[in-house]
Each structure stands twice: as structure tokens, then as C-alpha cells.
Coordinates of C-alpha atoms and ligand atoms in Angstrom, one line a residue:
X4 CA 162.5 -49.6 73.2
X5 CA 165.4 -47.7 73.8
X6 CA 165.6 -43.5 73.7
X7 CA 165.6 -40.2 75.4
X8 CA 162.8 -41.0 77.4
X9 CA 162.5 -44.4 77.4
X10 CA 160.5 -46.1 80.5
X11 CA 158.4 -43.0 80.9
X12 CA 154.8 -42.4 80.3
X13 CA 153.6 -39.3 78.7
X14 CA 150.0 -37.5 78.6
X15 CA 150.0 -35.2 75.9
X16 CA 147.0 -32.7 75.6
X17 CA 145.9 -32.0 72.3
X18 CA 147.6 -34.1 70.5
X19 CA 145.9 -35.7 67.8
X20 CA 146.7 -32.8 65.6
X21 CA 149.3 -29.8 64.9
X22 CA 152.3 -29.3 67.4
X23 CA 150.6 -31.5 70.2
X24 CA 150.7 -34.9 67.4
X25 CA 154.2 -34.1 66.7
X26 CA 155.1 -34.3 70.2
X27 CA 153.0 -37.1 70.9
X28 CA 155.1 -38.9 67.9
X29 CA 158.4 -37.7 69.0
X30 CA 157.9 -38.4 72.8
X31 CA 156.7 -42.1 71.5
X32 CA 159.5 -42.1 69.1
X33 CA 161.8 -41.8 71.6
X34 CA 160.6 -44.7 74.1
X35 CA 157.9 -43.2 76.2
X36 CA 154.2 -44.7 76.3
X37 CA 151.8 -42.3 75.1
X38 CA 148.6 -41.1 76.1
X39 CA 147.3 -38.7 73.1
X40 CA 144.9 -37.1 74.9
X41 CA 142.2 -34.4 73.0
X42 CA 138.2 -33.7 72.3
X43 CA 139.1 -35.2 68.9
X44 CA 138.5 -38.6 69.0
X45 CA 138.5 -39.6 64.9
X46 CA 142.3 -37.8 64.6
X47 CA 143.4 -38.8 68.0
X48 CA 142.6 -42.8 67.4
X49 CA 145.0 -42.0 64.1
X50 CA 147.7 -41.1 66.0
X51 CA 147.5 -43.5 68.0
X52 CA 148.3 -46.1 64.5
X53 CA 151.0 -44.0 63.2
X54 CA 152.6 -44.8 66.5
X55 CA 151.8 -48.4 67.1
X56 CA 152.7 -48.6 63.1
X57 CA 156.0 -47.4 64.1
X58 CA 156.3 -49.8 66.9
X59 CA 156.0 -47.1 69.9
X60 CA 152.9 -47.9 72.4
X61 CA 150.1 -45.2 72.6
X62 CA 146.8 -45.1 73.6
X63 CA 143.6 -42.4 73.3
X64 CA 141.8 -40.8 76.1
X65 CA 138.7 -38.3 75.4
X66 CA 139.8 -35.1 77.2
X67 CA 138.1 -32.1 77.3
X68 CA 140.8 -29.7 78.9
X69 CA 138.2 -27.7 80.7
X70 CA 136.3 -30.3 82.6
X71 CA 138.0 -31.0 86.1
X72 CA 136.3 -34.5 86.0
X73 CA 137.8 -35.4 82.6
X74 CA 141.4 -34.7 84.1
X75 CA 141.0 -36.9 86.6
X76 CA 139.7 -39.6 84.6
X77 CA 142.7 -39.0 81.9
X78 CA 145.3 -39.3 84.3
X79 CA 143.9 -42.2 85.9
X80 CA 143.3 -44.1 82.6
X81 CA 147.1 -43.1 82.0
X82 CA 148.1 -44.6 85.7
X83 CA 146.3 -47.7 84.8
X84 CA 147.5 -48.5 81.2
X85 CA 151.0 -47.4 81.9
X86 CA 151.5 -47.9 85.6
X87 CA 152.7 -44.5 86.4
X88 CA 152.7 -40.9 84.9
X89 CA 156.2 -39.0 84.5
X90 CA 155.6 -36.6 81.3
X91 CA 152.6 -33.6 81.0
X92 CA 152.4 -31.9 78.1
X93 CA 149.5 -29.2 78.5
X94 CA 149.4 -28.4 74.8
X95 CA 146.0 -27.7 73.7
X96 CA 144.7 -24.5 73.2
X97 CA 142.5 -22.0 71.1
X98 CA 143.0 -18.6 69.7
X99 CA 139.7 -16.6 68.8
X100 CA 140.6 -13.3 66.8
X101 CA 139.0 -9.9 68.1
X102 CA 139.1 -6.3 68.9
X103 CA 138.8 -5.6 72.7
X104 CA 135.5 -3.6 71.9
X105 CA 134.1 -6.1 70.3
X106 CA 135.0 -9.4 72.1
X107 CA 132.2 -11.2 73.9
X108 CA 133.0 -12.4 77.4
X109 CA 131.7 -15.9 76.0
X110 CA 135.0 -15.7 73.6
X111 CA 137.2 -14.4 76.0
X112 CA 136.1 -17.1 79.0
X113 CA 136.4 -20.0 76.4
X114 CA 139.9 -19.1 75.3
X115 CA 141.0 -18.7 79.7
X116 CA 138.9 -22.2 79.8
X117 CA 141.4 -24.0 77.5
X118 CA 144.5 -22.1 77.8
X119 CA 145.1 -21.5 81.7
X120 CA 142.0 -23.4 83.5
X121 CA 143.2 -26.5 81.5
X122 CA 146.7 -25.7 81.9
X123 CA 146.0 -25.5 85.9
X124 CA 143.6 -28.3 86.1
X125 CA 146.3 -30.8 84.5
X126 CA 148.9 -29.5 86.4
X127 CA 146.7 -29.9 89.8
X128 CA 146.0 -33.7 89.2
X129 CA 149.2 -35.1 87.6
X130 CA 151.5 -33.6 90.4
X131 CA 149.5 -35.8 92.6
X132 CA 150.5 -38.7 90.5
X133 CA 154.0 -37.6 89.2
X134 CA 154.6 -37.8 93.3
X135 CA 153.8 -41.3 92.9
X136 CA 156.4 -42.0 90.2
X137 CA 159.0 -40.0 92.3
X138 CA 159.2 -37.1 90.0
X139 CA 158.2 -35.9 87.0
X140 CA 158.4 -32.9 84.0
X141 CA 155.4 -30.7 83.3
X142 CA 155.9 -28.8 79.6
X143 CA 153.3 -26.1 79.4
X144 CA 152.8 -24.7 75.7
X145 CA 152.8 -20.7 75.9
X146 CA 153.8 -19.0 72.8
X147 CA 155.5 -15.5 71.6
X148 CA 152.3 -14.2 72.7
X149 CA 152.9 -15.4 76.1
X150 CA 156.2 -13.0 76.3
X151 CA 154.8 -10.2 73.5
X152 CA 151.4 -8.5 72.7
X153 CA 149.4 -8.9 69.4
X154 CA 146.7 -6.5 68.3
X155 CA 142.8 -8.6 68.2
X156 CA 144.5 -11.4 70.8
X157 CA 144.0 -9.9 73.9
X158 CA 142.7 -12.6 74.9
X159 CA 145.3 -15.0 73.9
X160 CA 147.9 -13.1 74.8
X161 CA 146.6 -13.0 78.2
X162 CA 146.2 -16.6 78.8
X163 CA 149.2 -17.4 77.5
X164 CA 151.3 -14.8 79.6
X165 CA 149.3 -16.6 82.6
X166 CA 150.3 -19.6 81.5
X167 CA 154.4 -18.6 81.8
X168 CA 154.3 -17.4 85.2
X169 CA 152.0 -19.9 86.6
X170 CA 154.7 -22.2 85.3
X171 CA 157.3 -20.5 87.1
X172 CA 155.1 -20.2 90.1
X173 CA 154.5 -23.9 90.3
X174 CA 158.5 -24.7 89.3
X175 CA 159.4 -22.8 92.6
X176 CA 156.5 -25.3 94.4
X177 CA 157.4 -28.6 92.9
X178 CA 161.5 -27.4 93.3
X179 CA 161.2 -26.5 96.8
X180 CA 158.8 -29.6 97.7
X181 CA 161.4 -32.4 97.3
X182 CA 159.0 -34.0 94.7
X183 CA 161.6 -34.3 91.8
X184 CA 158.7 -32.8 89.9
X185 CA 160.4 -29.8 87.4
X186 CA 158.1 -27.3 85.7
X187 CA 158.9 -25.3 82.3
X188 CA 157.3 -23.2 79.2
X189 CA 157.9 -23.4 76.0
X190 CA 157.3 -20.4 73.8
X191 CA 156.9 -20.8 70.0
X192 CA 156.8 -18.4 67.3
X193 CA 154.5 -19.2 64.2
X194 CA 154.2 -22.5 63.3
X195 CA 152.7 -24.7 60.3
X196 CA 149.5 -26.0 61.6
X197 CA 145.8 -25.6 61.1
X198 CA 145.9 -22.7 63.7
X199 CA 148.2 -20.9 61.7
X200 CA 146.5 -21.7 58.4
X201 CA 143.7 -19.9 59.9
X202 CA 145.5 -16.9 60.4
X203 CA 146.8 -16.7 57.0
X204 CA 143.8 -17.1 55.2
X205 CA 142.0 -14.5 57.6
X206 CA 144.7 -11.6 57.4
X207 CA 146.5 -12.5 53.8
X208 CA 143.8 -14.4 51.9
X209 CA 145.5 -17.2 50.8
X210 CA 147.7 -19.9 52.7
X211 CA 150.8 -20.0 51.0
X212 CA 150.9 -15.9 51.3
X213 CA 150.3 -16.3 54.2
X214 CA 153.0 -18.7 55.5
X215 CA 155.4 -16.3 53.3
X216 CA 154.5 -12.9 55.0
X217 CA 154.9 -14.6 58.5
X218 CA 158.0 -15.5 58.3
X219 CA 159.5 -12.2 57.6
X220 CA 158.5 -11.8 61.1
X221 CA 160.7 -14.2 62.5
X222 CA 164.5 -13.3 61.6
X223 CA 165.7 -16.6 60.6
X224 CA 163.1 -16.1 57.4
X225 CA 160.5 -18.6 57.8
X226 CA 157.3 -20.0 60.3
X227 CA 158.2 -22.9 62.2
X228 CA 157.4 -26.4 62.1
X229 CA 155.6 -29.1 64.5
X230 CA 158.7 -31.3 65.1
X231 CA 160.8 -28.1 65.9
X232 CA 158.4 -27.7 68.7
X233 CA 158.8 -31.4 69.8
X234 CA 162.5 -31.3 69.9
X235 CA 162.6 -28.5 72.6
X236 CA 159.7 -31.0 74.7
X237 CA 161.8 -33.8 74.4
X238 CA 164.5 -32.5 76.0
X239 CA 162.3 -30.6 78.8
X240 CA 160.8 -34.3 79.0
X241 CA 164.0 -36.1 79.3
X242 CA 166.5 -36.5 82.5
X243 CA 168.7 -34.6 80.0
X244 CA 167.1 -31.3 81.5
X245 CA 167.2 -32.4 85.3
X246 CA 168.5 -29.0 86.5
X247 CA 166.1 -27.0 84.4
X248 CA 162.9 -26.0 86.3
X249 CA 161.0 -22.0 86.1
X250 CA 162.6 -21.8 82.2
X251 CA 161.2 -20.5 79.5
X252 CA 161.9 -21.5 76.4
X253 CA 161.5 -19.8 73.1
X254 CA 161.5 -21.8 70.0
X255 CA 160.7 -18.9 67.8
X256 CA 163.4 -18.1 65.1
X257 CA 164.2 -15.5 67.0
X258 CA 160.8 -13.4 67.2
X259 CA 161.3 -12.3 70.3
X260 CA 164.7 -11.5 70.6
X261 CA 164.7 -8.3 69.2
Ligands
LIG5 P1 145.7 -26.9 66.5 O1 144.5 -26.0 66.5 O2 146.3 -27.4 65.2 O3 145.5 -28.1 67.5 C1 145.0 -28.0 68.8 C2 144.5 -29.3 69.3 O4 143.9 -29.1 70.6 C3 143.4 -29.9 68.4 O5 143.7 -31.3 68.3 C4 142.1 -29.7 69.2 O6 141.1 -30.7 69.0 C5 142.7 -29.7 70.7 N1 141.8 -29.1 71.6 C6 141.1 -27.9 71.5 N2 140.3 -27.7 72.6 C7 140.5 -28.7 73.4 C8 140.0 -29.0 74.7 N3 139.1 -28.3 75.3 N4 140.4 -30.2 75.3 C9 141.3 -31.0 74.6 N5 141.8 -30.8 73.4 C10 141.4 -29.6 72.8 O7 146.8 -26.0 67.3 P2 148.4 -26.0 67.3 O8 148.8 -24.9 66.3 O9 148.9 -27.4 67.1 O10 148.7 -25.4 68.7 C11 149.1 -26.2 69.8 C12 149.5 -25.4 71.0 O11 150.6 -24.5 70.6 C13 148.4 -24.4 71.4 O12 148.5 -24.2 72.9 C14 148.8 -23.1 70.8 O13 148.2 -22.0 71.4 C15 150.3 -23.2 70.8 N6 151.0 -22.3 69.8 C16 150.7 -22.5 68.5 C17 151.4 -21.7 67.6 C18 151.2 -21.8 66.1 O14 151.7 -21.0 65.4 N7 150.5 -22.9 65.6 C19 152.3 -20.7 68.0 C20 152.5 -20.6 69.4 C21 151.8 -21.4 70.3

């Protein structure tokens, strides 16, 4: 299959709903194997149809973002079905909604557990096997709440501000190494997706309020969407970026740039 990243095999964490299914659709669209990797196994084995439907080549790995020895089994399923690893996406992650005060250190360790444990503990094990393949991109998912605070996500916030400058950190690494192994964030504002439907029915009672009123925050005038999200991975995914390591990229309709 021919595309922007065809040849190439992807792991894609999270992805068998939301932003991390678009990009596991778009990556596969675009000729690169798939591993949709997530705790979800019922949604992930769906997308893995939609993409074989569409003719791309998929397959689902049980990955629990947490557990060091589910990593290492992911990456090596991935290795085995696709003979080499060139794309991670670390795209899953949680938000739990709380005051400081009132936040238990249960709630705040599970949301560091997904966001930046899993973030490091994919990173860790596929550089070892991005080596292999002579180079590689890592996309790690932050969001505007990686670059700006939020009131009652402290603890998202923080994870996700981890998770830009432990990009950069490991950009310089992978840059100065010779590995051919680049390193970048992406940042989106609010996006259409169960996580965001969430918020709207917590803080504005009703989706479709909800979806309205947030995107008066961003100035283009409206919430984002999955694919939107996808397009700025495909390129970070693609040789089209090879001079782009360290960057962060906001996708974000502007919501930071104020
Ligand atoms: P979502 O809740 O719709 O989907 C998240 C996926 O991650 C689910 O499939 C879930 O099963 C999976 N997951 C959760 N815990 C996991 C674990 N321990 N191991 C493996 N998989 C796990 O979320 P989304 O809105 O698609 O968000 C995807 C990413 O984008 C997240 O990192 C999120 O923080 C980030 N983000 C989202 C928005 C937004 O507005 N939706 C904005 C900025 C950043």
C-alpha cells in the first residue's frame, strides 16, 4: 500500500477509541501496519476491522500502559507480527477531576501511572527496538494542559507538563545518540471524544452545551476533532518531519496562543 508512511510499523497506545483510534486509522490509512494497542479489548478488536475492512493491516495487543511487563510483551508482539517497530504513539491517558484539597493520592498516582509512567515505560522499550529498525519517531500526546494550568486538574496538568519536557529531554538523547530515533509532543486543545463528553456533562449539564461553551475557548470558535489530531501524528510519524525532534506541537485552535 502506498502513503506517507508506508513500510512502517506503528504501536499506537490507546487506540481503540477517541484521538488514539483516529490515529491508529490514519497511520493505517496511510500504509503503516498497526498495532492498536489498549486495556480495551471489545473496541480495540473493532478497530482492528474497520482497518482490515479498509484494506490496511492491524492487529490488537492487550496493553495496560502501566505494567512494565505488558510493554515489553506489546512491543515484542509488534516486532514479531510486523518485523520491526518504527512508529510510537504514547496516546492513552486519563483525567480525574478534583480540588487539590480534596484529591486522594490514589487519584493523583493513577493519573502519573497512565500519563508519564506509561509514557516513560513505552518510550524505554521501543527505543531499544526502534535501534533495531535504524530509527524511529516517538509522538507523545500532551495536551494544552501540558503548556497551561486548569483549576481541579492538578493532576493532569502535571503529568502532562512532565510529559513535554521528558519528550524534549529524550529528543536531545535519541538526537545526539546517532540512533535516527526523533522524539516530539503534540499538544491538543479540546477535542470531541468521550473524555470531553465527560467534561461537558460534569461542568455544563448537557453535551451539546457543552461542546458549544468550549469552543469559545479556543479562538477559531469550536473543540477539535479526532482526525485533526491524527493529521499533526502523521506527519511527526512520517520521514516528512526528519529534521523535527524536541517540538512541541499545538493542535489547539489557537488556545494557547494568547
Ligand atoms: P478517551 O478516554 O476517549 O480514550 C482513551 C483510551 O485510552 C481508551 O481507549 C482507554 O481504554 C485507553 N486507556 C486508558 N487507560 C489505559 C491504560 N492503562 N493502558 C492502555 N490504554 C488505556 O481519551 P481521548 O480523548 O481520546 O484522549 C487521548 C489522549 O489525548 C489522552 O492522552 C488525553 O489526555 C489526550 N488529550 C485529549 C484531549 C481531549 O479533549 N479529548 C485534549 C488534550 C489531550
Amino acid at each position: 500500500m502506498a502513503g506517507r508512511v508506508a513500510g512502517k510499523a506503528a504501536l499506537v497506545s490507546g487506540a481503540a477509541t477517541g484521538i488514539g483510534q483516529s490515529i491508529a486509522m490514519c497511520l493505517a490509512a496511510e500504509g503503516a501496519s498497526v498495532a492498536v494497542a489498549d486495556i480495551d479489548a471489545g473496541r480495540g478488536a473493532d478497530v482492528v476491522t474497520a482497518i482490515r475492512e479498509a484494506g490496511g493491516k492491524a492487529l490488537f495487543l492487550s496493553l495496560d500502559v502501566t505494567e512494565e511487563a505488558s510493554w515489553e510483551a506489546a512491543i515484542a508482539a509488534t516486532e514479531s507480527e510486523f518485523g520491526r517497530l518504527d512508529i510510537l504513539v504514547n496516546n492513552a491517558g486519563i483525567a480525574i477531576v478534583e480540588s487539590v484539597d480534596k484529591m486522594s493520592f490514589d487519584d493523583w498516582r493513577a493519573v502519573m501511572a497512565v500519563n508519564i509512567d506509561g509514557v516513560f515505560l513505552g518510550t524505554k522499550h521501543a527505543v531499544p527496538a526502534m535501534r533495531r529498525a535504524g530509527g524511529g519517531s516517538i509522538v507523545n500526546i500532551s495536551s494544552i494542559l501540558g503548556l497551561t494550568g486548569e483549576e481541579k486538574l492538578s493532576a493532569y496538568c502535571a503529568s502532562k507538563g512532565a510529559v513535554r519536557l521528558f519528550t524534549k529531554a529524550v529528543a536531545l538523547e535519541c538526537g545526539r545518540d546517532g540512533s535516527g530515533i526523533r522524539v516530539n509532543s503534540i499538544h491538543p486543545g479540546y477535542i470531541h471524544t468521550a473524555m470531553t463528553e465527560e467534561t461537558c456533562r460534569r461542568d455544563y449539564g448537557d453535551i451539546a452545551t457543552g461542546f458549544a461553551e468550549l469552543g469559545k475557548l479556543h479562538p477559531i470558535g469550536r473543540v477539535g476533532e479526532p482526525e485533526e489530531i491524527a493529521a499533526g501524528v502523521l506527519y511527526l510519524a512520517s520521514d516528512e518531519s526528519k529534521f523535527v525532534t524536541g517540538s512541541e506541537l499545538a493542535i489547539d485552535g489557537g488556545y494557547t496562543a494568547a
